[in-house]
CSV table of C-alpha atoms (C1' of nucleotides) in Angstrom, one decimal:
chain,number,residue,atom,x,y,z
A,1,MET,CA,0.0,0.0,0.0
A,2,THR,CA,2.7,2.5,-0.9
A,3,LEU,CA,0.8,4.8,-3.2
A,4,PRO,CA,2.6,7.8,-4.5
A,5,LEU,CA,1.4,11.1,-3.2
A,6,ARG,CA,-0.2,12.0,-6.5
A,7,GLU,CA,-2.3,8.9,-6.6
A,8,LYS,CA,-3.5,9.4,-3.1
A,9,ARG,CA,-4.5,13.0,-3.6
A,10,ARG,CA,-6.3,12.0,-6.7
A,11,GLN,CA,-8.4,9.4,-4.9
A,12,GLU,CA,-9.2,11.8,-2.1
A,13,THR,CA,-10.2,14.5,-4.5
A,14,ALA,CA,-12.4,12.1,-6.5
A,15,LEU,CA,-14.2,11.1,-3.3
A,16,LEU,CA,-14.5,14.7,-2.2
A,17,ILE,CA,-16.1,15.6,-5.5
A,18,GLN,CA,-18.5,12.6,-5.3
A,19,ARG,CA,-19.6,13.6,-1.8
A,20,ALA,CA,-20.2,17.2,-2.9
A,21,THR,CA,-22.2,16.0,-5.9
A,22,LEU,CA,-24.4,13.7,-3.8
A,23,GLU,CA,-24.8,16.3,-1.2
A,24,LEU,CA,-26.0,18.9,-3.7
A,25,ALA,CA,-28.3,16.4,-5.4
A,26,LYS,CA,-30.1,15.6,-2.1
A,27,GLU,CA,-32.1,18.9,-2.4
A,28,ASN,CA,-33.8,18.8,-5.8
A,29,GLY,CA,-32.2,15.9,-7.6
A,30,LEU,CA,-29.1,15.7,-9.7
A,31,ASP,CA,-30.6,17.4,-12.7
A,32,ALA,CA,-31.0,20.6,-10.7
A,33,VAL,CA,-27.3,20.7,-9.9
A,34,THR,CA,-24.9,22.5,-12.2
A,35,THR,CA,-21.3,21.4,-12.8
A,36,ASP,CA,-20.3,24.8,-11.7
A,37,ALA,CA,-21.9,24.3,-8.4
A,38,ILE,CA,-20.3,21.0,-7.9
A,39,ALA,CA,-16.9,22.4,-8.7
A,40,ALA,CA,-17.4,25.3,-6.4
A,41,ALA,CA,-18.5,23.0,-3.6
A,42,SER,CA,-15.5,20.8,-4.2
A,43,GLY,CA,-13.0,23.7,-4.3
A,44,VAL,CA,-11.7,23.0,-7.8
A,45,SER,CA,-12.3,24.8,-11.1
A,46,THR,CA,-15.1,23.6,-13.4
A,47,ARG,CA,-12.5,22.5,-15.9
A,48,THR,CA,-10.7,20.4,-13.2
A,49,PHE,CA,-14.0,18.7,-12.3
A,50,PHE,CA,-14.1,17.3,-15.9
A,51,ASN,CA,-10.6,15.9,-15.4
A,52,TYR,CA,-12.0,13.7,-12.6
A,53,TYR,CA,-15.3,12.7,-14.1
A,54,ALA,CA,-16.7,12.8,-17.6
A,55,ASN,CA,-20.0,14.3,-16.3
A,56,LYS,CA,-21.9,15.0,-13.2
A,57,GLU,CA,-23.7,11.6,-13.3
A,58,ALA,CA,-20.3,9.8,-13.3
A,59,ALA,CA,-19.3,12.0,-10.3
A,60,ALA,CA,-22.5,10.9,-8.5
A,61,ILE,CA,-21.7,7.2,-9.1
A,62,GLY,CA,-18.0,7.6,-8.2
A,63,HIS,CA,-15.9,4.4,-8.1
A,64,PRO,CA,-17.9,1.6,-6.5
A,65,PRO,CA,-15.9,-1.2,-4.9
A,66,GLU,CA,-14.9,-3.9,-7.4
A,67,PHE,CA,-14.6,-7.6,-6.8
A,68,THR,CA,-11.2,-8.1,-5.3
A,69,LYS,CA,-8.5,-10.6,-6.4
A,70,GLU,CA,-9.0,-12.5,-3.2
A,71,GLN,CA,-12.7,-12.8,-3.6
A,72,MET,CA,-12.3,-14.0,-7.2
A,73,GLU,CA,-9.6,-16.5,-6.2
A,74,ALA,CA,-11.7,-17.9,-3.4
A,75,LEU,CA,-14.5,-18.5,-5.8
A,76,ARG,CA,-12.3,-20.1,-8.4
A,77,ALA,CA,-10.5,-22.4,-6.0
A,78,GLY,CA,-13.9,-23.5,-4.7
A,79,THR,CA,-13.8,-25.4,-1.4
A,80,GLY,CA,-17.5,-26.2,-0.9
A,81,PRO,CA,-20.6,-26.6,-3.1
A,82,LEU,CA,-21.0,-23.8,-5.6
A,83,VAL,CA,-24.1,-22.3,-4.0
A,84,ALA,CA,-22.3,-21.9,-0.7
A,85,ASP,CA,-19.2,-20.4,-2.4
A,86,LEU,CA,-21.3,-18.0,-4.3
A,87,LYS,CA,-23.2,-16.8,-1.3
A,88,GLN,CA,-20.0,-16.3,0.6
A,89,PHE,CA,-18.7,-14.3,-2.3
A,90,LEU,CA,-21.7,-12.1,-2.3
A,91,ASP,CA,-21.6,-11.7,1.5
A,92,SER,CA,-18.0,-10.4,1.4
A,93,HIS,CA,-18.9,-8.0,-1.4
A,94,MET,CA,-21.8,-6.8,0.6
A,95,GLU,CA,-19.5,-6.1,3.5
A,96,ALA,CA,-17.4,-3.9,1.3
A,97,LEU,CA,-20.5,-1.9,0.4
A,98,SER,CA,-21.6,-1.6,4.0
A,99,GLU,CA,-18.5,0.5,4.7
A,100,ARG,CA,-19.9,3.2,2.5
A,101,GLU,CA,-23.6,3.0,3.5
A,102,ASP,CA,-24.1,6.7,3.3
A,103,ILE,CA,-22.9,6.9,-0.3
A,104,VAL,CA,-24.8,3.8,-1.3
A,105,ARG,CA,-28.0,5.3,0.0
A,106,LEU,CA,-27.5,8.6,-1.8
A,107,VAL,CA,-26.4,6.9,-5.1
A,108,GLY,CA,-29.6,4.8,-4.9
A,109,SER,CA,-31.8,7.9,-4.8
A,110,VAL,CA,-29.9,9.4,-7.8
A,111,LEU,CA,-30.4,6.3,-9.8
A,112,ARG,CA,-34.1,6.4,-9.3
A,113,SER,CA,-34.5,9.7,-11.1
A,114,ASN,CA,-31.6,9.8,-13.6
A,115,ASP,CA,-31.3,7.7,-16.7
A,116,LYS,CA,-27.8,8.6,-17.5
A,117,ALA,CA,-26.5,7.7,-14.1
A,118,ARG,CA,-28.3,4.4,-14.3
A,119,GLY,CA,-26.6,3.7,-17.7
A,120,ILE,CA,-23.2,4.5,-16.3
A,121,LEU,CA,-23.6,2.2,-13.3
A,122,GLU,CA,-25.1,-0.5,-15.5
A,123,GLY,CA,-21.9,-0.3,-17.6
A,124,LEU,CA,-19.7,-0.8,-14.6
A,125,LEU,CA,-21.9,-3.7,-13.4
A,126,ALA,CA,-21.8,-5.3,-16.8
A,127,ALA,CA,-18.0,-5.3,-16.6
A,128,GLU,CA,-18.1,-6.8,-13.1
A,129,ARG,CA,-20.5,-9.4,-14.3
A,130,LEU,CA,-18.2,-10.4,-17.1
A,131,VAL,CA,-15.3,-10.8,-14.7
A,132,LEU,CA,-17.5,-13.1,-12.5
A,133,THR,CA,-18.6,-15.0,-15.6
A,134,GLU,CA,-15.0,-15.7,-16.5
A,135,ALA,CA,-14.2,-17.0,-13.0
A,136,LEU,CA,-17.3,-19.3,-12.9
A,137,CYS,CA,-16.5,-20.5,-16.4
A,138,ALA,CA,-13.2,-21.9,-15.1
A,139,ARG,CA,-15.2,-24.0,-12.7
A,140,LEU,CA,-18.1,-25.0,-15.0
A,141,ASN,CA,-16.8,-25.2,-18.5
A,142,ASN,CA,-20.1,-23.8,-19.8
A,143,ARG,CA,-20.3,-20.1,-20.7
A,144,GLN,CA,-24.1,-19.7,-20.8
A,145,THR,CA,-24.5,-21.4,-17.4
A,146,ALA,CA,-21.8,-19.3,-15.9
A,147,ALA,CA,-23.3,-16.1,-17.4
A,148,SER,CA,-26.7,-17.0,-15.8
A,149,LEU,CA,-25.1,-17.6,-12.4
A,150,ALA,CA,-23.2,-14.3,-12.6
A,151,ASN,CA,-26.4,-12.6,-13.6
A,152,ASN,CA,-28.3,-14.0,-10.6
A,153,ALA,CA,-25.5,-13.0,-8.3
A,154,THR,CA,-25.0,-9.4,-9.4
A,155,SER,CA,-28.7,-8.9,-9.7
A,156,ALA,CA,-29.1,-10.1,-6.1
A,157,ILE,CA,-26.7,-7.4,-4.9
A,158,GLY,CA,-28.8,-4.7,-6.6
A,159,ALA,CA,-32.0,-6.2,-5.3
A,160,ALA,CA,-30.7,-6.4,-1.8
A,161,ILE,CA,-29.7,-2.7,-1.9
A,162,PHE,CA,-33.1,-1.8,-3.1
A,163,LEU,CA,-34.8,-3.8,-0.4
A,164,TRP,CA,-32.5,-2.3,2.2
A,165,GLN,CA,-33.4,1.2,1.1
A,166,LYS,CA,-37.1,0.6,1.0
A,167,ASP,CA,-37.3,-1.2,4.3
A,168,GLY,CA,-35.1,1.1,6.3
A,169,GLU,CA,-34.9,-1.3,9.2
A,170,ILE,CA,-32.9,-4.3,8.1
A,171,ALA,CA,-29.1,-4.5,7.5
A,172,LEU,CA,-27.6,-4.9,4.1
A,173,SER,CA,-26.5,-8.4,4.8
A,174,ALA,CA,-30.0,-9.4,6.0
A,175,ALA,CA,-31.5,-7.9,2.9
A,176,LEU,CA,-29.1,-10.1,0.8
A,177,ASP,CA,-30.2,-13.2,2.7
A,178,ILE,CA,-33.8,-12.5,1.9
A,179,VAL,CA,-33.1,-11.8,-1.7
A,180,TRP,CA,-30.9,-14.9,-2.0
A,181,GLU,CA,-33.6,-17.1,-0.6
A,182,GLY,CA,-35.9,-15.9,-3.4
A,183,VAL,CA,-33.2,-16.7,-6.0
A,184,ILE,CA,-32.9,-20.2,-4.6
A,185,ASP,CA,-36.6,-20.7,-4.6
A,186,ALA,CA,-36.9,-19.5,-8.1
A,187,SER,CA,-34.1,-21.9,-9.1
A,188,ARG,CA,-36.1,-24.8,-7.7
A,189,LEU,CA,-39.1,-23.8,-9.8
A,190,LEU,CA,-37.0,-23.5,-12.9
A,191,SER,CA,-35.1,-26.7,-12.5
A,192,PHE,CA,-38.2,-28.7,-11.5
A,193,LYS,CA,-38.5,-31.8,-13.6
A,194,GLN,CA,-41.5,-31.2,-15.9
A,195,ASP,CA,-44.4,-33.6,-16.0
A,196,GLY,CA,-44.5,-35.2,-19.4
A,197,GLU,CA,-41.7,-33.4,-21.0
A,198,ALA,CA,-38.5,-34.9,-22.2
A,199,GLN,CA,-35.5,-34.2,-20.1
A,200,SER,CA,-31.9,-34.3,-21.4
B,1,MET,CA,-57.8,-0.7,-33.9
B,2,THR,CA,-59.5,2.5,-34.8
B,3,LEU,CA,-56.9,5.0,-33.8
B,4,PRO,CA,-57.6,8.6,-34.5
B,5,LEU,CA,-55.5,10.1,-37.3
B,6,ARG,CA,-53.5,12.2,-34.9
B,7,GLU,CA,-52.4,9.2,-33.0
B,8,LYS,CA,-51.4,7.3,-36.1
B,9,ARG,CA,-49.4,10.2,-37.5
B,10,ARG,CA,-47.6,10.5,-34.2
B,11,GLN,CA,-46.6,6.9,-34.2
B,12,GLU,CA,-45.4,7.1,-37.7
B,13,THR,CA,-43.4,10.3,-37.1
B,14,ALA,CA,-41.9,8.8,-34.0
B,15,LEU,CA,-40.7,5.7,-35.9
B,16,LEU,CA,-39.4,7.9,-38.7
B,17,ILE,CA,-37.4,9.9,-36.3
B,18,GLN,CA,-36.0,6.8,-34.7
B,19,ARG,CA,-35.0,5.4,-38.1
B,20,ALA,CA,-33.3,8.6,-39.0
B,21,THR,CA,-31.5,8.7,-35.7
B,22,LEU,CA,-30.2,5.2,-36.0
B,23,GLU,CA,-29.2,5.7,-39.7
B,24,LEU,CA,-27.1,8.8,-38.8
B,25,ALA,CA,-25.6,7.0,-35.8
B,26,LYS,CA,-24.3,4.1,-38.0
B,27,GLU,CA,-21.5,6.3,-39.4
B,28,ASN,CA,-19.6,7.6,-36.3
B,29,GLY,CA,-21.8,6.6,-33.4
B,30,LEU,CA,-24.6,8.5,-31.8
B,31,ASP,CA,-22.4,11.1,-30.0
B,32,ALA,CA,-21.3,12.4,-33.3
B,33,VAL,CA,-24.8,13.1,-34.4
B,34,THR,CA,-26.4,16.5,-33.6
B,35,THR,CA,-30.1,16.9,-32.9
B,36,ASP,CA,-30.2,19.4,-35.7
B,37,ALA,CA,-29.1,16.7,-38.1
B,38,ILE,CA,-31.7,14.3,-36.9
B,39,ALA,CA,-34.4,16.9,-37.1
B,40,ALA,CA,-33.4,17.8,-40.7
B,41,ALA,CA,-33.2,14.2,-41.7
B,42,SER,CA,-36.7,13.6,-40.3
B,43,GLY,CA,-38.2,16.6,-41.9
B,44,VAL,CA,-39.2,18.4,-38.7
B,45,SER,CA,-37.9,21.3,-36.8
B,46,THR,CA,-35.4,20.8,-34.0
B,47,ARG,CA,-38.0,22.0,-31.5
B,48,THR,CA,-40.5,19.4,-32.8
B,49,PHE,CA,-37.9,16.7,-32.4
B,50,PHE,CA,-37.9,17.4,-28.7
B,51,ASN,CA,-41.7,17.1,-28.6
B,52,TYR,CA,-41.3,13.5,-29.6
B,53,TYR,CA,-38.2,12.4,-27.6
B,54,ALA,CA,-36.6,14.0,-24.6
B,55,ASN,CA,-33.2,13.6,-26.2
B,56,LYS,CA,-31.4,11.9,-29.0
B,57,GLU,CA,-30.6,8.7,-27.0
B,58,ALA,CA,-34.4,8.3,-26.3
B,59,ALA,CA,-34.9,8.7,-30.0
B,60,ALA,CA,-32.4,6.0,-30.8
B,61,ILE,CA,-34.1,3.6,-28.4
B,62,GLY,CA,-37.6,4.5,-29.6
B,63,HIS,CA,-40.6,2.5,-28.2
B,64,PRO,CA,-39.6,-1.2,-27.9
B,65,PRO,CA,-42.5,-3.7,-27.9
B,66,GLU,CA,-44.0,-4.1,-24.5
B,67,PHE,CA,-45.4,-7.3,-23.0
B,68,THR,CA,-49.0,-7.5,-24.4
B,69,LYS,CA,-52.1,-8.1,-22.3
B,70,GLU,CA,-52.6,-11.5,-24.0
B,71,GLN,CA,-49.0,-12.6,-23.1
B,72,MET,CA,-49.5,-11.5,-19.5
B,73,GLU,CA,-52.9,-13.2,-19.3
B,74,ALA,CA,-51.6,-16.5,-20.7
B,75,LEU,CA,-48.8,-16.4,-18.1
B,76,ARG,CA,-51.1,-15.6,-15.2
B,77,ALA,CA,-53.7,-18.2,-16.2
B,78,GLY,CA,-51.0,-20.8,-16.4
B,79,THR,CA,-52.0,-24.0,-18.1
B,80,GLY,CA,-48.8,-26.0,-17.8
B,81,PRO,CA,-45.8,-26.1,-15.5
B,82,LEU,CA,-44.3,-22.7,-14.8
B,83,VAL,CA,-41.0,-23.2,-16.7
B,84,ALA,CA,-42.9,-24.1,-19.8
B,85,ASP,CA,-45.3,-21.2,-19.5
B,86,LEU,CA,-42.4,-18.8,-19.0
B,87,LYS,CA,-40.5,-20.1,-22.0
B,88,GLN,CA,-43.6,-19.7,-24.1
B,89,PHE,CA,-43.9,-16.2,-22.9
B,90,LEU,CA,-40.4,-15.4,-23.8
B,91,ASP,CA,-40.8,-17.0,-27.2
B,92,SER,CA,-43.7,-14.9,-28.1
B,93,HIS,CA,-42.0,-11.8,-27.0
B,94,MET,CA,-39.0,-12.7,-29.0
B,95,GLU,CA,-41.2,-13.1,-32.0
B,96,ALA,CA,-42.4,-9.5,-31.6
B,97,LEU,CA,-38.8,-8.4,-31.6
B,98,SER,CA,-38.0,-10.4,-34.7
B,99,GLU,CA,-40.4,-8.2,-36.7
B,100,ARG,CA,-38.0,-5.2,-36.2
B,101,GLU,CA,-34.7,-7.0,-36.6
B,102,ASP,CA,-33.1,-4.1,-38.3
B,103,ILE,CA,-33.9,-1.7,-35.5
B,104,VAL,CA,-32.9,-4.2,-32.8
B,105,ARG,CA,-29.5,-4.6,-34.4
B,106,LEU,CA,-28.9,-0.8,-34.7
B,107,VAL,CA,-30.1,-0.2,-31.2
B,108,GLY,CA,-27.7,-2.8,-30.0
B,109,SER,CA,-24.7,-1.1,-31.4
B,110,VAL,CA,-25.8,2.3,-30.0
B,111,LEU,CA,-26.1,0.7,-26.5
B,112,ARG,CA,-22.5,-0.5,-26.6
B,113,SER,CA,-21.1,3.0,-26.9
B,114,ASN,CA,-23.6,5.2,-25.1
B,115,ASP,CA,-24.2,5.2,-21.4
B,116,LYS,CA,-27.3,7.4,-21.5
B,117,ALA,CA,-29.0,5.2,-24.0
B,118,ARG,CA,-28.2,2.2,-21.9
B,119,GLY,CA,-29.8,3.9,-18.9
B,120,ILE,CA,-32.9,4.8,-20.7
B,121,LEU,CA,-33.4,1.2,-22.0
B,122,GLU,CA,-32.6,-0.1,-18.6
B,123,GLY,CA,-35.4,2.0,-17.2
B,124,LEU,CA,-37.9,0.7,-19.7
B,125,LEU,CA,-36.8,-2.8,-18.9
B,126,ALA,CA,-37.1,-2.3,-15.2
B,127,ALA,CA,-40.7,-1.3,-15.7
B,128,GLU,CA,-41.4,-4.4,-17.8
B,129,ARG,CA,-39.7,-6.5,-15.2
B,130,LEU,CA,-42.0,-5.1,-12.6
B,131,VAL,CA,-45.0,-5.9,-14.6
B,132,LEU,CA,-43.8,-9.4,-15.0
B,133,THR,CA,-43.0,-9.7,-11.3
B,134,GLU,CA,-46.6,-8.7,-10.5
B,135,ALA,CA,-48.0,-11.3,-12.8
B,136,LEU,CA,-45.8,-14.1,-11.4
B,137,CYS,CA,-46.6,-13.0,-7.9
B,138,ALA,CA,-50.3,-13.8,-8.5
B,139,ARG,CA,-49.2,-17.3,-9.3
B,140,LEU,CA,-46.6,-17.7,-6.5
B,141,ASN,CA,-47.5,-15.6,-3.5
B,142,ASN,CA,-43.9,-14.8,-3.0
B,143,ARG,CA,-42.5,-11.6,-4.2
B,144,GLN,CA,-38.8,-12.3,-4.0
B,145,THR,CA,-39.2,-15.5,-5.9
B,146,ALA,CA,-41.3,-13.8,-8.5
B,147,ALA,CA,-38.7,-11.1,-8.8
B,148,SER,CA,-35.9,-13.5,-9.4
B,149,LEU,CA,-37.9,-15.4,-12.0
B,150,ALA,CA,-38.7,-12.1,-13.8
B,151,ASN,CA,-35.1,-11.1,-13.6
B,152,ASN,CA,-34.0,-14.4,-15.2
B,153,ALA,CA,-36.6,-14.0,-17.9
B,154,THR,CA,-35.9,-10.5,-18.9
B,155,SER,CA,-32.1,-11.0,-18.7
B,156,ALA,CA,-32.5,-13.9,-21.0
B,157,ILE,CA,-34.0,-11.7,-23.7
B,158,GLY,CA,-31.1,-9.3,-23.5
B,159,ALA,CA,-28.6,-12.1,-23.5
B,160,ALA,CA,-30.2,-13.7,-26.5
B,161,ILE,CA,-30.1,-10.5,-28.4
B,162,PHE,CA,-26.4,-10.1,-27.5
B,163,LEU,CA,-25.7,-13.7,-28.7
B,164,TRP,CA,-27.6,-13.2,-31.9
B,165,GLN,CA,-25.7,-10.0,-32.7
B,166,LYS,CA,-22.3,-11.6,-31.9
B,167,ASP,CA,-22.9,-14.8,-33.8
B,168,GLY,CA,-24.6,-13.4,-36.9
B,169,GLU,CA,-25.7,-16.8,-38.1
B,170,ILE,CA,-28.4,-18.0,-35.7
B,171,ALA,CA,-31.9,-16.7,-35.5
B,172,LEU,CA,-33.2,-14.8,-32.5
B,173,SER,CA,-35.4,-17.6,-31.4
B,174,ALA,CA,-32.5,-20.1,-31.5
B,175,ALA,CA,-30.3,-17.7,-29.5
B,176,LEU,CA,-33.0,-17.6,-26.8
B,177,ASP,CA,-33.1,-21.4,-26.7
B,178,ILE,CA,-29.4,-21.5,-26.1
B,179,VAL,CA,-29.5,-18.8,-23.4
B,180,TRP,CA,-32.5,-20.4,-21.7
B,181,GLU,CA,-30.8,-23.7,-21.5
B,182,GLY,CA,-28.0,-22.0,-19.6
B,183,VAL,CA,-30.5,-20.5,-17.2
B,184,ILE,CA,-32.0,-23.9,-16.5
B,185,ASP,CA,-28.6,-25.4,-15.9
B,186,ALA,CA,-27.7,-22.6,-13.6
B,187,SER,CA,-30.9,-23.2,-11.7
B,188,ARG,CA,-30.1,-26.8,-11.2
B,189,LEU,CA,-26.7,-25.8,-9.7
B,190,LEU,CA,-28.3,-23.3,-7.4
B,191,SER,CA,-31.1,-25.5,-6.2
B,192,PHE,CA,-28.9,-28.5,-5.7
B,193,LYS,CA,-29.3,-29.9,-2.2
B,194,GLN,CA,-26.1,-29.1,-0.3
B,195,ASP,CA,-24.0,-31.9,1.3
B,196,GLY,CA,-24.2,-31.4,5.0
B,197,GLU,CA,-26.1,-28.2,5.1
B,198,ALA,CA,-29.5,-27.7,6.8
B,199,GLN,CA,-32.3,-27.3,4.3
B,200,SER,CA,-35.6,-25.6,5.2
C,1,DG,C1',-69.2,25.4,-40.0
C,2,DT,C1',-67.2,26.5,-35.9
C,3,DA,C1',-65.1,26.4,-31.4
C,4,DA,C1',-62.0,23.7,-28.7
C,5,DT,C1',-57.9,21.2,-28.7
C,6,DC,C1',-53.6,19.8,-29.9
C,7,DC,C1',-49.0,20.3,-32.8
C,8,DT,C1',-45.4,22.7,-34.8
C,9,DT,C1',-42.1,26.2,-35.0
C,10,DG,C1',-38.6,30.1,-34.3
C,11,DC,C1',-36.3,32.5,-30.8
C,12,DG,C1',-33.6,33.0,-26.9
C,13,DC,C1',-31.3,31.4,-22.7
C,14,DA,C1',-29.0,28.5,-19.3
C,15,DG,C1',-26.2,24.7,-19.0
C,16,DT,C1',-22.8,20.8,-20.7
C,17,DC,C1',-18.4,19.5,-22.4
C,18,DT,C1',-14.0,19.9,-25.0
C,19,DG,C1',-9.4,21.8,-27.0
C,20,DC,C1',-5.7,24.6,-26.1
C,21,DA,C1',-1.8,26.8,-23.9
C,22,DA,C1',0.1,28.9,-19.7
C,23,DA,C1',1.2,28.3,-15.0
C,24,DG,C1',1.8,25.4,-11.0
C,25,DT,C1',3.1,20.6,-8.5
C,26,DT,C1',5.3,16.3,-7.9
C,27,DT,C1',8.6,12.9,-9.2
C,28,DG,C1',13.0,10.7,-10.0
C,29,DC,C1',17.7,11.2,-10.1
C,30,DA,C1',22.2,13.2,-9.4
D,1,DT,C1',19.6,19.7,-2.1
D,2,DG,C1',18.4,21.0,-6.7
D,3,DC,C1',16.8,20.4,-11.3
D,4,DA,C1',14.6,18.6,-15.5
D,5,DA,C1',10.7,15.7,-16.9
D,6,DA,C1',6.1,14.5,-16.2
D,7,DC,C1',1.8,15.4,-14.8
D,8,DT,C1',-2.2,18.7,-13.1
D,9,DT,C1',-4.9,22.6,-12.8
D,10,DT,C1',-7.0,26.5,-14.8
D,11,DG,C1',-9.2,30.2,-17.8
D,12,DC,C1',-11.1,31.0,-22.0
D,13,DA,C1',-13.5,30.4,-26.3
D,14,DG,C1',-16.9,27.8,-28.7
D,15,DA,C1',-20.0,24.0,-30.3
D,16,DC,C1',-24.0,21.4,-28.7
D,17,DT,C1',-28.2,20.3,-25.7
D,18,DG,C1',-32.7,21.0,-24.0
D,19,DC,C1',-36.6,23.8,-22.6
D,20,DG,C1',-40.1,27.9,-22.0
D,21,DC,C1',-42.8,30.8,-24.5
D,22,DA,C1',-46.2,32.5,-27.7
D,23,DA,C1',-47.9,32.7,-32.5
D,24,DG,C1',-49.8,30.3,-36.0
D,25,DG,C1',-51.6,25.9,-38.3
D,26,DA,C1',-54.0,21.5,-38.3
D,27,DT,C1',-57.5,18.3,-36.5
D,28,DT,C1',-61.4,17.0,-33.8
D,29,DA,C1',-66.2,16.8,-32.2
D,30,DC,C1',-70.7,18.5,-32.5
DNA sequence: GTAATCCTTGCGCAGTCTGCAAAGTTTGCA
DNA sequence: TGCAAACTTTGCAGACTGCGCAAGGATTAC
């Protein structure tokens, strides 16, 4: 962890700008906030703001935690049954998100009212989903299956956040448990042997 | 089907503008296209363009086919096992998409390079997913399970389109079959009874 | 045929985002 | 420590986006 000063400053400023953006968006939504206002609140020039983020929506999203090397490795190595490993993987990612609960909550409200922000996050998630698909592929040797698993997993994270926001009482990890149970139930229904149908 | 003239014209113009937008975007991507250019190519004023679509990204997406009342009803009534009904539902929706293959292909390429367009489509899809969730809820009495099923279903449509675009040989319906098989396989893995784990 | 309703359009304004070049910081190396 | 190379910040100018407004044109219902 011996980052050069430059790098460190950059990360700090990026986070500072994100917080300023979200703070301003709380009032009347992100659309009502100008880039000039964000720059001013962050203590940088407007031009510099655009050196950090391509637009205000990207600033609101910031840099969400990615799947770490350790998490991916644990999943690929695979000690237990796949379901358990996957759940563990999601739990550990959820924990990373919990450390920025305030930001997660604010980002969530921006997403509800801003198409562009949604698209940006969706792009980031798609990349993560691809990474996860690759890792699962190594364990399964079937791309479509791996892709579907990755989809269920990443969607579960989003659904858990949604549930957590709506409820307001339960913890993020508890929300994930509830959502995951639904995923498993749905899987039972989908994999149920059909009455008179042929089954490969 | 006795639409007033106004309504009909409106739909035609909306489609015309969408086609013009996609046509112009083929060259250098949507970002390189100005709203003035789209308006000129569509034979309307720039101001009128904005009466049809909120922005050029929305114009590129247009108005994708929604789940029809008949499709939803068939799913809710539910004659066979759920998996079969769901597959049938997806097949019929895929058929609707096949009738606009040219547009689907162009929209796909816009989505790859434009965050805002992705967000807009994602918003439309989320609404559809919600409709589907409601319908499944009526049959299942469990919201989380219904949501997971709806997620798997709508994601499958997207994945099928992706596969169809990448491959270039297979038909949309065939692509859906391949994707769906992956979904079922993944479900088997997820619902697999775990070794020593407790099972509710 | 006529009144009510809805659509289109030009104009103007506030805001977004980029290229460029000058000025300021940080880094590595001697 | 001190200096050159590499990188950052910033102001400015300029093209593009998106919307409110109000006048004029088309369509509808009766």
